[in-house]
CSV table of C-alpha atoms and ligand atoms in Angstrom, one decimal:
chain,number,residue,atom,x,y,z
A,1,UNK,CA,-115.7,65.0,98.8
A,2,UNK,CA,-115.5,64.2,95.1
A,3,UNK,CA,-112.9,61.9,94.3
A,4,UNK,CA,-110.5,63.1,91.5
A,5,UNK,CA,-110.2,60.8,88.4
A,6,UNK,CA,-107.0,58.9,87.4
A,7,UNK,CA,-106.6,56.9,84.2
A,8,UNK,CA,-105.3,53.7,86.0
A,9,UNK,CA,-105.4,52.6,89.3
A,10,UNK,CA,-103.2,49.5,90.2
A,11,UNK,CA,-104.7,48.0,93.8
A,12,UNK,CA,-103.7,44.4,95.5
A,13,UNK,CA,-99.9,44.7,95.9
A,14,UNK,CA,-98.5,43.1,98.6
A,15,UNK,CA,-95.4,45.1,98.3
A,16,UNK,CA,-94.9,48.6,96.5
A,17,UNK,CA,-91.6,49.2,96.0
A,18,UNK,CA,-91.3,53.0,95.3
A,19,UNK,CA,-87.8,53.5,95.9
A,20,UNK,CA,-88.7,57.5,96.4
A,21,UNK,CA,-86.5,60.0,97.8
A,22,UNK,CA,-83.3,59.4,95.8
A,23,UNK,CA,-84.0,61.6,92.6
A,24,UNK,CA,-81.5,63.7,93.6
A,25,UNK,CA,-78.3,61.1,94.1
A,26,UNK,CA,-77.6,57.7,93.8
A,27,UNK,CA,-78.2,55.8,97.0
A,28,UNK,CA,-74.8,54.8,98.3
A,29,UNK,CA,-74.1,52.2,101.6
A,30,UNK,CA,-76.6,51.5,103.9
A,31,UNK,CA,-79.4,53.3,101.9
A,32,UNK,CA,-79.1,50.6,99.1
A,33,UNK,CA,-80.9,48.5,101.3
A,34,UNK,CA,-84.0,51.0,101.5
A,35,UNK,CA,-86.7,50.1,99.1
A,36,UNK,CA,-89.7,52.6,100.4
A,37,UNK,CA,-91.9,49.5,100.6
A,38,UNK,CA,-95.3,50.6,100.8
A,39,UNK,CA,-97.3,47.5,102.2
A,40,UNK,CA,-101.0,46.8,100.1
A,41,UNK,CA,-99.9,50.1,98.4
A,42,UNK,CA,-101.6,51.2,95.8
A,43,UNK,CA,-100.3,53.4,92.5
A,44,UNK,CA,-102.8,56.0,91.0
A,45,UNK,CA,-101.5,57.1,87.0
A,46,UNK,CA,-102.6,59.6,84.9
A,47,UNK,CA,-101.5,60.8,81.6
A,48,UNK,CA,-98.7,58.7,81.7
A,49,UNK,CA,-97.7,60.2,84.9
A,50,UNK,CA,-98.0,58.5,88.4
A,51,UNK,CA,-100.3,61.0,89.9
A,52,UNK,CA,-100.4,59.7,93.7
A,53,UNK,CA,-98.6,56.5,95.3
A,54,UNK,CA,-99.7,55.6,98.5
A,55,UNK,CA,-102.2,53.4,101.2
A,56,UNK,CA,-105.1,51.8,99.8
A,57,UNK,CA,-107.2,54.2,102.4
A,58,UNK,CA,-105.7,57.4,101.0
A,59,UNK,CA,-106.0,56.6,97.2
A,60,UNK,CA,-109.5,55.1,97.6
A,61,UNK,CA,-110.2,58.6,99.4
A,62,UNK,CA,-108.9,60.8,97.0
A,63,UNK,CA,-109.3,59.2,93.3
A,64,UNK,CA,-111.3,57.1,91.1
A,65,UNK,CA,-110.4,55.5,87.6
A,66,UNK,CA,-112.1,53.6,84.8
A,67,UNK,CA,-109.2,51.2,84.5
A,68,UNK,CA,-107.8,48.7,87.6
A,69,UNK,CA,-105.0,46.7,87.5
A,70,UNK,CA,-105.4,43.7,90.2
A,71,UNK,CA,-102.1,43.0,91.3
A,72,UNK,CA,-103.1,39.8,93.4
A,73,UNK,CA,-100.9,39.8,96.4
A,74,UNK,CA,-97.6,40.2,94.1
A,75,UNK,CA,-94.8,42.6,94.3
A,76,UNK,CA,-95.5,46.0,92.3
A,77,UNK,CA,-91.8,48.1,91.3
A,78,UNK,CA,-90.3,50.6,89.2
A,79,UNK,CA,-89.2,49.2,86.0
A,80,UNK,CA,-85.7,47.8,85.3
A,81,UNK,CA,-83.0,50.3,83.6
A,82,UNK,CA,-80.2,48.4,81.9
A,83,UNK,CA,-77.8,51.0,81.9
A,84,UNK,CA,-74.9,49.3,80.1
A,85,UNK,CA,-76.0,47.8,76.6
A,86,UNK,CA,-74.7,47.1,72.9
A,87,UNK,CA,-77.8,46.2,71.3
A,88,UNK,CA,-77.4,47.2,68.1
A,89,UNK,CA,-75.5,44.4,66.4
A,90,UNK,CA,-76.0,41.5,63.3
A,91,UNK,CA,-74.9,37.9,63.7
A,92,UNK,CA,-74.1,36.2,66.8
A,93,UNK,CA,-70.7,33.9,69.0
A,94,UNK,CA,-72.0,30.9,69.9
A,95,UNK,CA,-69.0,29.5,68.2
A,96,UNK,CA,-66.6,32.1,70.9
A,97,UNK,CA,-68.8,30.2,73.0
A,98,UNK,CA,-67.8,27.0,72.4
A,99,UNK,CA,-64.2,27.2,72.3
A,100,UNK,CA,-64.4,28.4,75.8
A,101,UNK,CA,-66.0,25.4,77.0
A,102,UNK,CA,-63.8,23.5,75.0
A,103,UNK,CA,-61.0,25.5,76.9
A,104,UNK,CA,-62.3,25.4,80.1
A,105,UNK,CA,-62.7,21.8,80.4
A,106,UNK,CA,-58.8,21.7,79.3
A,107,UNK,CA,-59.3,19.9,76.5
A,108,UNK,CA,-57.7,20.7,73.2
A,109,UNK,CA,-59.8,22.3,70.3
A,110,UNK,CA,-59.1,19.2,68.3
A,111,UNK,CA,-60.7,17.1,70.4
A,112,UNK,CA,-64.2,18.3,69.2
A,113,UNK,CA,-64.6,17.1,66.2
A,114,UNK,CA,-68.3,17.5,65.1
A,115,UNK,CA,-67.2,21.9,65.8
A,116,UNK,CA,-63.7,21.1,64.3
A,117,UNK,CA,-64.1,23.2,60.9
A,118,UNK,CA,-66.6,26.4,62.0
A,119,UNK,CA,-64.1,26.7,65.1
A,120,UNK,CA,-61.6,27.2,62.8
A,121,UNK,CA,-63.2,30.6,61.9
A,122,UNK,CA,-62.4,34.0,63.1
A,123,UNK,CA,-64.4,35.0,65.8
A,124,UNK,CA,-64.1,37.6,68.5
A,125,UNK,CA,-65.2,41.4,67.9
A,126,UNK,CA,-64.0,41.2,64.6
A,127,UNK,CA,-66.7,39.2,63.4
A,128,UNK,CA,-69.3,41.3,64.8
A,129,UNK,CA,-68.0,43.8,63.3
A,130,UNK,CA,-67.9,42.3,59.8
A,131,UNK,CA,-71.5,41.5,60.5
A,132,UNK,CA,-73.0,44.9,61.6
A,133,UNK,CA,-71.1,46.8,58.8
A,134,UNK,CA,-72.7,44.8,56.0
A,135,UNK,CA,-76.3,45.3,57.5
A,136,UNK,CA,-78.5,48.1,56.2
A,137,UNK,CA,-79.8,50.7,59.0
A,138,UNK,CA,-83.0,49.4,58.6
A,139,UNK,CA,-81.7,45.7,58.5
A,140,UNK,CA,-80.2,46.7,62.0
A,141,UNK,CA,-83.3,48.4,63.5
A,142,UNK,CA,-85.4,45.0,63.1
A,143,UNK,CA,-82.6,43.2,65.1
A,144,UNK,CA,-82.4,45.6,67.7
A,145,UNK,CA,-86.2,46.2,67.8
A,146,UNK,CA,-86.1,42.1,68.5
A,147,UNK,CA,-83.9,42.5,71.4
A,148,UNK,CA,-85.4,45.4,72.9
A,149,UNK,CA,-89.0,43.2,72.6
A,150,UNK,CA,-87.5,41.2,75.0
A,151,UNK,CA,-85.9,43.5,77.9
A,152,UNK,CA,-89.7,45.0,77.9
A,153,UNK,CA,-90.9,41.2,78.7
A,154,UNK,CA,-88.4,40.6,81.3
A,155,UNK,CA,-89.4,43.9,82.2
A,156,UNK,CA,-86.8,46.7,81.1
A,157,UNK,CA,-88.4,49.9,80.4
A,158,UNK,CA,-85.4,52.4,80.1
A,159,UNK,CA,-82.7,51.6,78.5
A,160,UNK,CA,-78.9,52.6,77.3
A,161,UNK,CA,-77.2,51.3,74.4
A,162,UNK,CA,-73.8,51.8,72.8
A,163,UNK,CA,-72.4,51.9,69.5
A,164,UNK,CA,-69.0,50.5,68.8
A,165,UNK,CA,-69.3,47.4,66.2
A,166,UNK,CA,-68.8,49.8,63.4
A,167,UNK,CA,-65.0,51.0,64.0
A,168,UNK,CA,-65.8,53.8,60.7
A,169,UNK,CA,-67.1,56.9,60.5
A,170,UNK,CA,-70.0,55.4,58.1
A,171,UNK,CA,-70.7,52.4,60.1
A,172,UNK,CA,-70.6,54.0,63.6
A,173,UNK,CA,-72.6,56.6,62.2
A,174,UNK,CA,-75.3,54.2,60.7
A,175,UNK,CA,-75.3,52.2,63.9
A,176,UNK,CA,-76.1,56.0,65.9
A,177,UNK,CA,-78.8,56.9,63.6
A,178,UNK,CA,-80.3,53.4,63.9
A,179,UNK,CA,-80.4,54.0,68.1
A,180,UNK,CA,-81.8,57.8,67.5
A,181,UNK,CA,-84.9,55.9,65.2
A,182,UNK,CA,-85.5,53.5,67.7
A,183,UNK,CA,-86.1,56.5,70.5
A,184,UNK,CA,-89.1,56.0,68.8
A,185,UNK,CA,-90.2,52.7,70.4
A,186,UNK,CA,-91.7,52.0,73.7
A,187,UNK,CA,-88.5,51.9,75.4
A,188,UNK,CA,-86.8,55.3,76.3
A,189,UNK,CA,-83.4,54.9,74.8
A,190,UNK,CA,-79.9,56.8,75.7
A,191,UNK,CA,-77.3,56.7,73.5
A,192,UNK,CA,-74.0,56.2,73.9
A,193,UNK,CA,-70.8,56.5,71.4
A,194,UNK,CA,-68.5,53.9,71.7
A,195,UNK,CA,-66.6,54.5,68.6
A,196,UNK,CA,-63.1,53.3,71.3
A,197,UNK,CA,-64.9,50.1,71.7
A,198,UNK,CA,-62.2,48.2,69.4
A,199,UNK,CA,-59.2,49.3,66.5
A,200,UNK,CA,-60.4,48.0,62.9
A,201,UNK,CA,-58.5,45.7,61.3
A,202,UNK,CA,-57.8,47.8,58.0
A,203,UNK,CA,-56.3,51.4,59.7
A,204,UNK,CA,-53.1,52.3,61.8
A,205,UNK,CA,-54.0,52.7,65.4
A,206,UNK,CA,-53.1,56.8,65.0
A,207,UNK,CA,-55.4,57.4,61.8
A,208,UNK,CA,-58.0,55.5,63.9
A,209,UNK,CA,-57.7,57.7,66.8
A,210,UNK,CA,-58.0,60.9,64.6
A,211,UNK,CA,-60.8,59.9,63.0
A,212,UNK,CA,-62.8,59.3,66.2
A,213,UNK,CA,-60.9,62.9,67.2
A,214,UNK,CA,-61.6,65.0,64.0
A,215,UNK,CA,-64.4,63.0,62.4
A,216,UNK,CA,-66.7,61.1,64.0
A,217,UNK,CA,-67.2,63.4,67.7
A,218,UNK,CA,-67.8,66.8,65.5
A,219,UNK,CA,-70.6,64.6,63.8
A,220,UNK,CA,-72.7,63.4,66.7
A,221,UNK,CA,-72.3,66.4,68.1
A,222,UNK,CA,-73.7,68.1,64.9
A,223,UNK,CA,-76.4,65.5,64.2
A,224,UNK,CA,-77.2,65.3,68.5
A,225,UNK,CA,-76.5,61.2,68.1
A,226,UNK,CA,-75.8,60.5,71.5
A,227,UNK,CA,-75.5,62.3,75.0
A,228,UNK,CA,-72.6,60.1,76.2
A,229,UNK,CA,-68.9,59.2,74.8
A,230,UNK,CA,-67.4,55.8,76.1
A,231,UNK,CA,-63.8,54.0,75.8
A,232,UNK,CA,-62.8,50.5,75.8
A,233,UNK,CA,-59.8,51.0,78.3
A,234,UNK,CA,-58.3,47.8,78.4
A,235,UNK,CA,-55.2,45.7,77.4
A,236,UNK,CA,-55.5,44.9,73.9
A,237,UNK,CA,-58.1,48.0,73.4
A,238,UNK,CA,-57.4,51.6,74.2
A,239,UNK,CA,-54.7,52.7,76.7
A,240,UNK,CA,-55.3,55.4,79.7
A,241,UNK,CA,-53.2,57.9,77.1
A,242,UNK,CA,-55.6,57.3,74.0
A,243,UNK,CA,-58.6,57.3,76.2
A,244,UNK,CA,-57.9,60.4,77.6
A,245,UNK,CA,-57.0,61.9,74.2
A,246,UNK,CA,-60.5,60.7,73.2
A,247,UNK,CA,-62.1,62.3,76.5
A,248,UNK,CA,-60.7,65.7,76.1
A,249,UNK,CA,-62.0,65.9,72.7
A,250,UNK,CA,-65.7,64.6,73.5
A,251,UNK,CA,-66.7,66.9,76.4
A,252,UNK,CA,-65.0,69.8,74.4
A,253,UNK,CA,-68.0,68.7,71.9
A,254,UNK,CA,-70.5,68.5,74.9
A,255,UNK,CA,-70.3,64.7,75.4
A,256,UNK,CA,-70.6,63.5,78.9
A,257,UNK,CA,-68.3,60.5,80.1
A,258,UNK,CA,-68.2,57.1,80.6
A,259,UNK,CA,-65.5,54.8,80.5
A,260,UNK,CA,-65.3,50.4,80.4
A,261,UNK,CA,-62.5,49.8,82.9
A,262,UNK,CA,-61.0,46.8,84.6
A,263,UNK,CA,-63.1,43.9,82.3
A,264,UNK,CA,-59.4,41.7,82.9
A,265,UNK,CA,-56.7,44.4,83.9
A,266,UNK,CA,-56.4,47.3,86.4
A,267,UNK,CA,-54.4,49.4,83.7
A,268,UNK,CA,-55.5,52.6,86.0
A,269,UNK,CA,-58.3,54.2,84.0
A,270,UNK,CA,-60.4,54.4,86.9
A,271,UNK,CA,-58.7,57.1,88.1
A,272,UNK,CA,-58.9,58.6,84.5
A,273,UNK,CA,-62.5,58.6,84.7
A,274,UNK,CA,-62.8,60.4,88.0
A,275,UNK,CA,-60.3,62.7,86.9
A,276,UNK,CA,-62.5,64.0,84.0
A,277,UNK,CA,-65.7,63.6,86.0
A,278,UNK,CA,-67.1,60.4,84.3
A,279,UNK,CA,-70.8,59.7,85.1
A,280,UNK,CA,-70.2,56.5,85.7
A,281,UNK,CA,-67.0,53.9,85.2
A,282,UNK,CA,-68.5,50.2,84.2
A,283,UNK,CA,-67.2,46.1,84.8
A,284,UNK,CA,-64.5,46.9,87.4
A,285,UNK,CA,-64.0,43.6,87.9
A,286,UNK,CA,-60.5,44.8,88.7
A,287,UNK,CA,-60.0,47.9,90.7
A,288,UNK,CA,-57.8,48.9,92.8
A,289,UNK,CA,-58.3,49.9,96.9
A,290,UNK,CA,-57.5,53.1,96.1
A,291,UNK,CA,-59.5,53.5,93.1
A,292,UNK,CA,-62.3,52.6,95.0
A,293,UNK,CA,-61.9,54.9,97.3
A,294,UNK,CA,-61.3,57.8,94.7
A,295,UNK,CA,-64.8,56.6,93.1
A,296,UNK,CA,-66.3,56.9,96.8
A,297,UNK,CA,-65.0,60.5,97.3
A,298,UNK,CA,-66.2,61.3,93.5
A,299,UNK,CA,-69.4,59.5,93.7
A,300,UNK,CA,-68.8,58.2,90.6
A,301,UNK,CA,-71.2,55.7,89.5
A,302,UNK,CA,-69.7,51.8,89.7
A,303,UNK,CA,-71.7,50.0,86.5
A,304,UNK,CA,-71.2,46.3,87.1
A,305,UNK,CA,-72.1,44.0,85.0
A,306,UNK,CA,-71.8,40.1,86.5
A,307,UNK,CA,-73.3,38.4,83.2
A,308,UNK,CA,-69.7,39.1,81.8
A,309,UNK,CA,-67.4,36.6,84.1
A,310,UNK,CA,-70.6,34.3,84.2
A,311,UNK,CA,-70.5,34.1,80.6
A,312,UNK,CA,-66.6,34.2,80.1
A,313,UNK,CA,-66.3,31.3,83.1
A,314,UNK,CA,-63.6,34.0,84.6
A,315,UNK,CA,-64.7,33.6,87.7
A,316,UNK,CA,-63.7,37.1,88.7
A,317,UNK,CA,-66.4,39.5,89.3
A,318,UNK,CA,-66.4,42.9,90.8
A,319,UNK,CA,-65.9,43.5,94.4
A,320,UNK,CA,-69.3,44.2,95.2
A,321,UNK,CA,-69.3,44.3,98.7
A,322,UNK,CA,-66.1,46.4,99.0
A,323,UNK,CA,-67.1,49.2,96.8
A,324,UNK,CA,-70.8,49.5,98.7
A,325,UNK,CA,-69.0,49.5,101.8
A,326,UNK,CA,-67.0,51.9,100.9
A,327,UNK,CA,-69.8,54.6,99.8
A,328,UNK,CA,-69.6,53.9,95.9
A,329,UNK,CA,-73.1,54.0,94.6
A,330,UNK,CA,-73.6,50.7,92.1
A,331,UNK,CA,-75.5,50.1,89.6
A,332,UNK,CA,-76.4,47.3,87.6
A,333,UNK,CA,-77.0,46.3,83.8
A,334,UNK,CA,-76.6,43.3,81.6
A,335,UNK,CA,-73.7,44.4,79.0
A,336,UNK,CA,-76.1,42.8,76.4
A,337,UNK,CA,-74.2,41.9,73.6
A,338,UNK,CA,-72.9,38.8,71.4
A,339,UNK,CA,-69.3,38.3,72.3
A,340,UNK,CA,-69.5,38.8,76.4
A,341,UNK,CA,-73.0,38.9,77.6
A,342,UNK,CA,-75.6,37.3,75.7
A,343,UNK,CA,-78.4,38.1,77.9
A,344,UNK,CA,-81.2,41.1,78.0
A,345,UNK,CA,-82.1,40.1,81.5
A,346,UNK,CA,-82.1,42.6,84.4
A,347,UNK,CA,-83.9,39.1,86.2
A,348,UNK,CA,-80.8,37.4,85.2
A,349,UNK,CA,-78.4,39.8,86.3
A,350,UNK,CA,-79.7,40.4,89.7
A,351,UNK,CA,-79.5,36.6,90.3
A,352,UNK,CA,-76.0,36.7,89.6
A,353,UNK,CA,-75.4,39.9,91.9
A,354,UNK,CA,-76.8,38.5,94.5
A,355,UNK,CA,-74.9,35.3,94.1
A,356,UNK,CA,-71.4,36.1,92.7
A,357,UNK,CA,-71.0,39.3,94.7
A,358,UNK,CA,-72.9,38.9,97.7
A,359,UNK,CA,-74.9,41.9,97.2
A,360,UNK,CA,-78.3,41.7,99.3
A,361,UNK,CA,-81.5,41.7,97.0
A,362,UNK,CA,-82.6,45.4,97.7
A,363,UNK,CA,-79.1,46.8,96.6
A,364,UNK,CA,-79.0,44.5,93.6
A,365,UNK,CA,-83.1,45.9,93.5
A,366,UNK,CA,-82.0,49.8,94.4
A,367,UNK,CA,-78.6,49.2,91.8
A,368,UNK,CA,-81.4,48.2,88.9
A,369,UNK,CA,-83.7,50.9,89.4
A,370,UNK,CA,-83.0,54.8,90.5
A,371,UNK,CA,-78.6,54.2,90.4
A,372,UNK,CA,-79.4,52.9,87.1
A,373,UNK,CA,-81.1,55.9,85.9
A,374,UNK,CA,-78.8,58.1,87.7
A,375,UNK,CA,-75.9,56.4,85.2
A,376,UNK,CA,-77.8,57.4,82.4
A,377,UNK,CA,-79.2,60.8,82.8
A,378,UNK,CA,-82.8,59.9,83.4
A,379,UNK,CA,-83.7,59.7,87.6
A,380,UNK,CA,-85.9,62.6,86.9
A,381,UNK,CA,-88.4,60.6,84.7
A,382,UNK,CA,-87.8,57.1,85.8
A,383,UNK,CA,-86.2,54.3,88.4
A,384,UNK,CA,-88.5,55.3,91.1
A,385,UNK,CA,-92.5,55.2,91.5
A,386,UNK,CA,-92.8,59.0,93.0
A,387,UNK,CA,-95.4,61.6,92.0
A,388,UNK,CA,-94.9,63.3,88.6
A,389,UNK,CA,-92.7,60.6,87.8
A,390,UNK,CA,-93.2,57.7,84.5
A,391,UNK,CA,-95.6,55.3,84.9
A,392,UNK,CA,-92.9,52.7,83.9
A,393,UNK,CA,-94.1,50.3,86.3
A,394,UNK,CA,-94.2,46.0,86.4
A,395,UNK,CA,-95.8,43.5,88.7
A,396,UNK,CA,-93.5,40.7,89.4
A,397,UNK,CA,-95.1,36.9,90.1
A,398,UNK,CA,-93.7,36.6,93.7
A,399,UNK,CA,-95.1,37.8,97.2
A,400,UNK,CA,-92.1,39.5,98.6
A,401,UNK,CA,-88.9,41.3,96.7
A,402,UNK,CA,-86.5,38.7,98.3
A,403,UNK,CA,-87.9,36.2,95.8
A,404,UNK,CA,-86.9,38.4,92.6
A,405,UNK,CA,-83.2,36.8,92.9
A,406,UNK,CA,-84.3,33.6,94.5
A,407,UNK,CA,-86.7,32.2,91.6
A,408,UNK,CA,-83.9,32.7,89.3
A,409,UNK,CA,-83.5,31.9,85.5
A,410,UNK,CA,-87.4,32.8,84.9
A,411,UNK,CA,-88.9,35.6,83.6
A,412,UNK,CA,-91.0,36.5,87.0
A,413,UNK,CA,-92.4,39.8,85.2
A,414,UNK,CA,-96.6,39.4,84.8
A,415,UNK,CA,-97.1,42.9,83.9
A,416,UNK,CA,-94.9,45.7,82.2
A,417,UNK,CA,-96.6,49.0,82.3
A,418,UNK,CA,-94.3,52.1,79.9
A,419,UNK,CA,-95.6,55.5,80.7
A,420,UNK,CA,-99.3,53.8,81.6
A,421,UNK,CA,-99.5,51.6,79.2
A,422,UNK,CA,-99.8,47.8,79.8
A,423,UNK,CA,-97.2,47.0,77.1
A,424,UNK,CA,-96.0,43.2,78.3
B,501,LIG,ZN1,-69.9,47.0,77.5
């Protein structure tokens, strides 16, 4: 029999890890912990597309291609998709950084004096704020472009990111159109509006609210700038009662929901979110029994995000364990930004899963991959090597998937393949 003909054949795996069969919902519980390992698998692509998936015997049978990828005996998986991200941002905290050391180690501020003056300075959000609304649109495409270089070498392929250090109509708009240019790039990109993210120093908290309300919603609906509206929901941020004011408004304009809840305080916006049917409710670092268990019965999507108390030296990280056992389907992502998360690395964060929340390497693997894309709209195209799906594929340096948390700190990706194409 004539053997079809595929672009791209990758042979050699020792593992395939095709996490198939959960297109249709996010794997919650016990299913976490199914990969669809595929043992010597091999992965036939065509057109961008992965065109069969299978035993080396069956794909040998049934296709030929001019170009092989030998995967040596390593681990072959779906791309990571950091579903949680604020990439686009200028300047950066390592000075927020440093006073928490300083802090942590219970010494007084004063008692550095080589950082005495520049920790004097302003810091926190405000700073990044300061910084993204002086840089051009184009000034913060190059930045962002720079970061997202550097998921795709670590081995993101799909990824979300936010706006929110703009805190004006201009400014959060410039930061939306700068996302919406970089859909462009090898990456798929979803973008979120995260106008709530913080109040600006110069308005009243009201004529903020009304110009996220009146102003900026209307907008990105118009000028179709993102497909998600988010809210800082926290102490010091937005309360449950402006959060919900914003919510109403945003899926009257079409905008599906997420919301950041329980980053330091339970303030009860988890149940807020399931209320108004929020994709997916992110950080819950603190959440309540019962809010878990509401999430379980709404299948909300849990986001967590452990780089934030590894980076803030809190300590505190979401109850992992609880809320899988309890039939919420997690995800993972970085948080990537300057103030709480400085890291692009999906690597990273599974490390820290596994570690700080006891989660077992295949649901930190499964919560990376197709729950990801699930938070984000996209487990029709990605987060799972099936047939007709992306080719957004990477070959890890390690000969079994429980090493992908184990070697940790590296970059373990060899490979990263986007839609076919070897692009890392
Ligand atoms: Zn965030």
């Amino acid at each position: 029999m004539p053997r079809n003909s595929a672009d791209l054949l990758i042979v050699g795996a020792s593992e395939v890890l095709t996490l198939g069969g959960a297109s249709h919902r996010p794997r919650t519980g016990a299913e976490m912990n199914e990969l669809g390992i595929i043992k010597d698998g091999v992965v036939a692509i065509k057109g961008g597309l992965i065109c069969d998936i299978g035993s080396l015997q069956k794909i040998y049978d049934k296709w030929s291609a001019p170009g092989i990828i030998h995967a040596e005996g390593r681990v072959v998986m779906p791309g990571f998709v950091d579903c949680h991200t604020h990439a686009v941002f200028a300047g950066s905290r390592e000075i927020d950084f440093i006073k928490k050391i300083v802090r942590k180690s219970g010494r007084e501020i004063s008692a550095v004096p080589a950082y005495l003056e520049i920790l004097k300075g302003g810091g926190g959000i405000l700073e990044t704020v300061a910084k993204t609304r002086e840089a051009s649109e184009e000034r913060l495409m190059i930045y962002a472009a720079f970061w997202l270089n550097n998921m795709l070498k670590y081995g993101t392929t799909t990824v979300e990111i936010k706006s929110g250090y703009g805190l004006s109509f201009e400014d959060e708009l410039k930061i939306l159109f700068a996302i919406k240019k970089l859909r462009g790039s090898k990456m798929d990109i979803v973008s979120t509006f995260l106008g709530a993210h913080a109040f600006p120093p110069e308005k009243s908290r009201e004529a903020y609210l009304k110009e996220i309300i009146d102003h900026m919603i209307p907008h990105i609906h118009v000028h179709e700038l993102a497909k998600y509206c988010d809210v800082f929901c926290e102490a010091g941020a937005f309360s449950v009662e402006e959060a919900e004011k914003i919510i109403e408004i945003a899926r009257v304009w079409g905008l599906k929901i997420k919301l950041h809840a329980g980053e330091f305080n339970d303030l009860g916006a988890v149940e807020l979110g399931v209320k108004y049917g929020a994709v997916s409710i992110d950080h819950l670092d603190h959440i309540s029994d019962s809010a878990i268990l509401a999430m379980a019965e709404a299948e909300t999507i849990g986001v967590l995000l452990p780089a934030v108390p590894f980076h803030l030296m809190t300590g505190h990280y979401a109850p992992a364990r609880k809320m899988i056992d309890a039939g919420v389907p997690i995800a993972l992502a970085t948080d990537f930004n300057p103030g709480s998360a400085p890291t692009f690395s999906m690597q990273m964060v599974i490390a820290l899963a596994c570690r700080q929340m006891q989660m077992t390497p295949a649901e930190a693997i499964t919560a990376s991959t197709i729950n990801a894309a699930h938070a984000i709209g996209m487990e029709e195209k990605v987060g799972s090597l099936e047939i007709g799906k992306q080719a957004d594929i990477i070959i890890l340096d390690i000969d079994n998937y429980l090493q992908l948390p184990y070697w940790f700190g590296g970059n373990l990706a060899r490979e990263v393949i986007k839609k076919g194409v070897i692009v890392s």
